[in-house]
Backbone as JSON, one array per atom type, in Angstrom:
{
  "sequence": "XXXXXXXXXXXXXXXXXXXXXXXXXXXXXXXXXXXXXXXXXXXXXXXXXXXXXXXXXXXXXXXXXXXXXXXXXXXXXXXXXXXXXXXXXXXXXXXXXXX",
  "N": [[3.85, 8.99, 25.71], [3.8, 9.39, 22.86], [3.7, 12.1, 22.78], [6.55, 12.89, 23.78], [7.98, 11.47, 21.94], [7.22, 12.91, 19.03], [7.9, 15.73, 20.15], [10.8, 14.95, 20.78], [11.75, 14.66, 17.93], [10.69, 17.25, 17.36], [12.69, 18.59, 18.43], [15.41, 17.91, 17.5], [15.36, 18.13, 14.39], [15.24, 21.32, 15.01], [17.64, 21.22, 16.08], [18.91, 20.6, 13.83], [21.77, 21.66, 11.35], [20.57, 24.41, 9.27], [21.25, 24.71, 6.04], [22.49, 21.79, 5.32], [19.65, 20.36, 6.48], [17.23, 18.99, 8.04], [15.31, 15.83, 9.85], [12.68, 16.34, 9.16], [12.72, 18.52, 7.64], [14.5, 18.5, 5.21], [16.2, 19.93, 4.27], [15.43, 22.71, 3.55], [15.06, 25.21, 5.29], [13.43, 27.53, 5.39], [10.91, 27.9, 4.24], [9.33, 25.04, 4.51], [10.66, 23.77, 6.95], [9.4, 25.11, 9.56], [6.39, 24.42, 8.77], [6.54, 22.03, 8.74], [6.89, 21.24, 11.49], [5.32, 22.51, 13.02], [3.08, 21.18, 12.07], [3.53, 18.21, 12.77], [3.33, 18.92, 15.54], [0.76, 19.28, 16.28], [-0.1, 17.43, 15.04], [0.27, 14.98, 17.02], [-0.34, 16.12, 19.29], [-3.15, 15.97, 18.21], [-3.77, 13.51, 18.22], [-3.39, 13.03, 20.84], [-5.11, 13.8, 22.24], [-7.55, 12.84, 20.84], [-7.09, 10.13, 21.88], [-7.62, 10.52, 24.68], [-10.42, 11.18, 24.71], [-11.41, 8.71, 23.89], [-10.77, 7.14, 25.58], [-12.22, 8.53, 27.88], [-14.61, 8.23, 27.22], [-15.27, 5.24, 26.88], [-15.02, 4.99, 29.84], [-16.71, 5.66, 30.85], [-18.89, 4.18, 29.53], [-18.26, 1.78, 30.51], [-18.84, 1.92, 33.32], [-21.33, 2.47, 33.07], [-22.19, -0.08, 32.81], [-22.49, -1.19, 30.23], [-20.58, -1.86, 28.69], [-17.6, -4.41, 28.46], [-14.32, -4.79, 30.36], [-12.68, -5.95, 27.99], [-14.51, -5.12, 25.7], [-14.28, -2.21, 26.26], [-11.16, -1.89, 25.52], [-10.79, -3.02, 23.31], [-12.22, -0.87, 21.59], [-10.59, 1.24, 22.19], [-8.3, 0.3, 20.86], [-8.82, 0.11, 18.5], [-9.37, 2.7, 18.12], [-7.06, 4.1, 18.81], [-5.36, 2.91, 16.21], [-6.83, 4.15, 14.18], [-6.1, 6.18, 14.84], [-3.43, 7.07, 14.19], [-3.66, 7.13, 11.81], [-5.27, 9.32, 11.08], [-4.92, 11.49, 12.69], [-2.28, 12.54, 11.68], [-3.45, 13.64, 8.87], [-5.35, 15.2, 9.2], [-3.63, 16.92, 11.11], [-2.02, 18.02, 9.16], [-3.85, 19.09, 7.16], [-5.34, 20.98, 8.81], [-3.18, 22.78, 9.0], [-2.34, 23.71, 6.72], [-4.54, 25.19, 5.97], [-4.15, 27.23, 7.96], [-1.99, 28.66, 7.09]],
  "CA": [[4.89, 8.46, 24.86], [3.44, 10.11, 21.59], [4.25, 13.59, 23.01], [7.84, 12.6, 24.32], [8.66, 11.26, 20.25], [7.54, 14.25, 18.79], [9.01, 16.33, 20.95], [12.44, 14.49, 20.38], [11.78, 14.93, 16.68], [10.71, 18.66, 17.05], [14.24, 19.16, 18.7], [15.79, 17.24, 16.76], [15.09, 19.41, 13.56], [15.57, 22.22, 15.71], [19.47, 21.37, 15.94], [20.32, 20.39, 13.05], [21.83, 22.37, 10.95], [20.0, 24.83, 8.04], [21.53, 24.12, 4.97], [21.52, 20.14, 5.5], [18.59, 19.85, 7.08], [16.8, 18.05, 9.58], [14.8, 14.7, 9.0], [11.53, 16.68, 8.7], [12.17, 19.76, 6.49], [15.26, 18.2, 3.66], [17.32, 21.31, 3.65], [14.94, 23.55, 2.86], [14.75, 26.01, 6.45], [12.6, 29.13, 5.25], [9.54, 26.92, 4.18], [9.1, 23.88, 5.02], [11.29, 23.51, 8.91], [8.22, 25.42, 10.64], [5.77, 24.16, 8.94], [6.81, 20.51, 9.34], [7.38, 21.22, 12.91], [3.7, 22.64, 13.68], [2.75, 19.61, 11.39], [4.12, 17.03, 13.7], [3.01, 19.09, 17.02], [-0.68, 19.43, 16.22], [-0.65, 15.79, 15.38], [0.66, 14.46, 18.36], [-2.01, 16.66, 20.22], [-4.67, 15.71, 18.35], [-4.0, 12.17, 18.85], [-3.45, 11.95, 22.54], [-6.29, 14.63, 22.85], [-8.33, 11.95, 20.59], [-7.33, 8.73, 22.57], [-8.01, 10.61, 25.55], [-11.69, 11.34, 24.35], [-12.2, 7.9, 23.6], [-10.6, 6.46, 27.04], [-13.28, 8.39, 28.97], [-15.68, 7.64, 26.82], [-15.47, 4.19, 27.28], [-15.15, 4.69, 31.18], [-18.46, 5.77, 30.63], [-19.53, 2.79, 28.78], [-17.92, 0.5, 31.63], [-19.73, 2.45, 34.81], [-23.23, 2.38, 32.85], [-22.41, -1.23, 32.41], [-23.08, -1.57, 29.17], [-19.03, -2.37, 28.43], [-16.9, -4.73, 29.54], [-13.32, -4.63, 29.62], [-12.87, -6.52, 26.92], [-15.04, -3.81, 24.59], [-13.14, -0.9, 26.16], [-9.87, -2.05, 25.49], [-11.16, -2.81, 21.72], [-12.67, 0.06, 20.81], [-9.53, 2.13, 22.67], [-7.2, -0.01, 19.89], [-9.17, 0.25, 17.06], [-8.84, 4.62, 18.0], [-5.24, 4.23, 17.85], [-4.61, 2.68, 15.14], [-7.45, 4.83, 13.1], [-5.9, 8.03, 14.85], [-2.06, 6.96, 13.78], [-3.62, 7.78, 9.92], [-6.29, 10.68, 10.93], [-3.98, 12.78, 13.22], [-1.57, 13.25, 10.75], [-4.06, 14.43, 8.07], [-6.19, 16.38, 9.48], [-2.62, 18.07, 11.4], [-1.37, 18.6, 7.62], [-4.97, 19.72, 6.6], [-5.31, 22.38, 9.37], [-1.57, 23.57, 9.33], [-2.01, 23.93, 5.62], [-5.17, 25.64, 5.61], [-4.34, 28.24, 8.63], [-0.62, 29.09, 6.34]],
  "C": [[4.88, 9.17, 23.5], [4.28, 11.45, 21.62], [5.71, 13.7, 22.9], [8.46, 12.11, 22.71], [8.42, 12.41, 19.9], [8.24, 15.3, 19.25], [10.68, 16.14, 20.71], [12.55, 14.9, 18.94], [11.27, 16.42, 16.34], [12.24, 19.0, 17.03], [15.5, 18.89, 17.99], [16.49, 18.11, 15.04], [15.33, 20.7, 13.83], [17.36, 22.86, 15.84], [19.89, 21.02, 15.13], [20.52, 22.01, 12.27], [21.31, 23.18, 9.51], [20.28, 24.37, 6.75], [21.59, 22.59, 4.86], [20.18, 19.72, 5.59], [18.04, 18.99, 7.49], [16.0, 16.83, 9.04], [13.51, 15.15, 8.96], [11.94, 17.67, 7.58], [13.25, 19.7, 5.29], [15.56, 18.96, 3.42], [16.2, 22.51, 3.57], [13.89, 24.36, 4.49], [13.57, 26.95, 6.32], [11.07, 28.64, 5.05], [8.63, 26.28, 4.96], [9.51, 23.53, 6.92], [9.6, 23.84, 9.66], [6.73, 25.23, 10.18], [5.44, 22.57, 9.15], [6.77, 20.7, 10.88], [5.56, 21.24, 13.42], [2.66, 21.15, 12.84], [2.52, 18.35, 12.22], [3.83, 17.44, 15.03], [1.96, 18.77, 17.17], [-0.87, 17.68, 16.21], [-0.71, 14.82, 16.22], [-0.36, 15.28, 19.05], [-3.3, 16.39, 19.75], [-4.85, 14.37, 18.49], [-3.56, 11.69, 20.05], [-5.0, 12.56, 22.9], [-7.99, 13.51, 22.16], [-8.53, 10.63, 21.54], [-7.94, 8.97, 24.22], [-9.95, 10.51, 25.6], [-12.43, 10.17, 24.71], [-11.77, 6.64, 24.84], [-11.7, 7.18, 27.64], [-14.16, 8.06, 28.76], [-16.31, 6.24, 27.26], [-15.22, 3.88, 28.94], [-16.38, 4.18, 31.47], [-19.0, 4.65, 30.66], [-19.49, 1.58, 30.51], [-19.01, 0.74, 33.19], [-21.28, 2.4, 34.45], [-23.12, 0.9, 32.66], [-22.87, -2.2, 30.78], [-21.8, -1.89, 28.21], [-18.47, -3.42, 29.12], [-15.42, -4.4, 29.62], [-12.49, -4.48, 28.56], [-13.13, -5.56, 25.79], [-14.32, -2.71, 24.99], [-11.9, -0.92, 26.25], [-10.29, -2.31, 23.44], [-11.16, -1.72, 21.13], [-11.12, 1.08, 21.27], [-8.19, 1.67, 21.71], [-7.8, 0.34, 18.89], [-9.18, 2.09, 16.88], [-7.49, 4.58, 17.74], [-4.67, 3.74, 16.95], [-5.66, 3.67, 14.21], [-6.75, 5.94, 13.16], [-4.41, 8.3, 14.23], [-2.31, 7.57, 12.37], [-4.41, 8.76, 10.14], [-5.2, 11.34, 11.53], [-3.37, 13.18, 12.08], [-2.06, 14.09, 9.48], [-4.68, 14.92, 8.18], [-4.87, 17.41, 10.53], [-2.6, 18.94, 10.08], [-2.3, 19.82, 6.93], [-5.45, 21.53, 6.88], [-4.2, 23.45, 9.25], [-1.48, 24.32, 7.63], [-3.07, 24.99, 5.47], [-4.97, 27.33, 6.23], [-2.98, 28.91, 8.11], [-1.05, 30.57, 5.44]]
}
């Protein structure tokens, strides 16, 4: 679902048109457009590539028994809501640093 929004909101930006500009880059194409764009990709990959991490993780947990449901459905919310505010700044962080 993460992927499938971004995605809509890469393309999105993608069509509008330059001088207006899109609802990531505010007119301003030559700049900002591509690096908002890789902005918003990376983050969406690093937070499915995070929640994925921390879904097998806690498979783990459940097959050694030392989880129950219960705890790996916890700890698998309390990643997505931490990763909703880390993805995006550590996207920004990297995208800004590798510019």
């Amino acid at each position: 679902m993460i992927l499938i929004v971004a995605a809509g909101v890469v393309v999105l930006e993608l069509g509008t048109a330059c001088p207006p500009g899109g609802p990531l880059a505010f007119g301003d194409c030559d700049e900002v457009r591509p690096f908002a764009i890789a902005v918003v990709a990376l983050a969406a990959g690093l937070y499915v590539a995070g929640l994925t991490a921390v879904r097998w993780w806690t498979v783990g947990l459940r097959a050694r028994g030392v989880a129950d449901h219960g705890a790996a459905r916890d700890w698998y919310l309390l990643a997505a809501g931490i990763g909703l505010i880390v993805a995006p700044l550590l996207a920004f962080t990297l995208v800004s640093g590798l510019r």
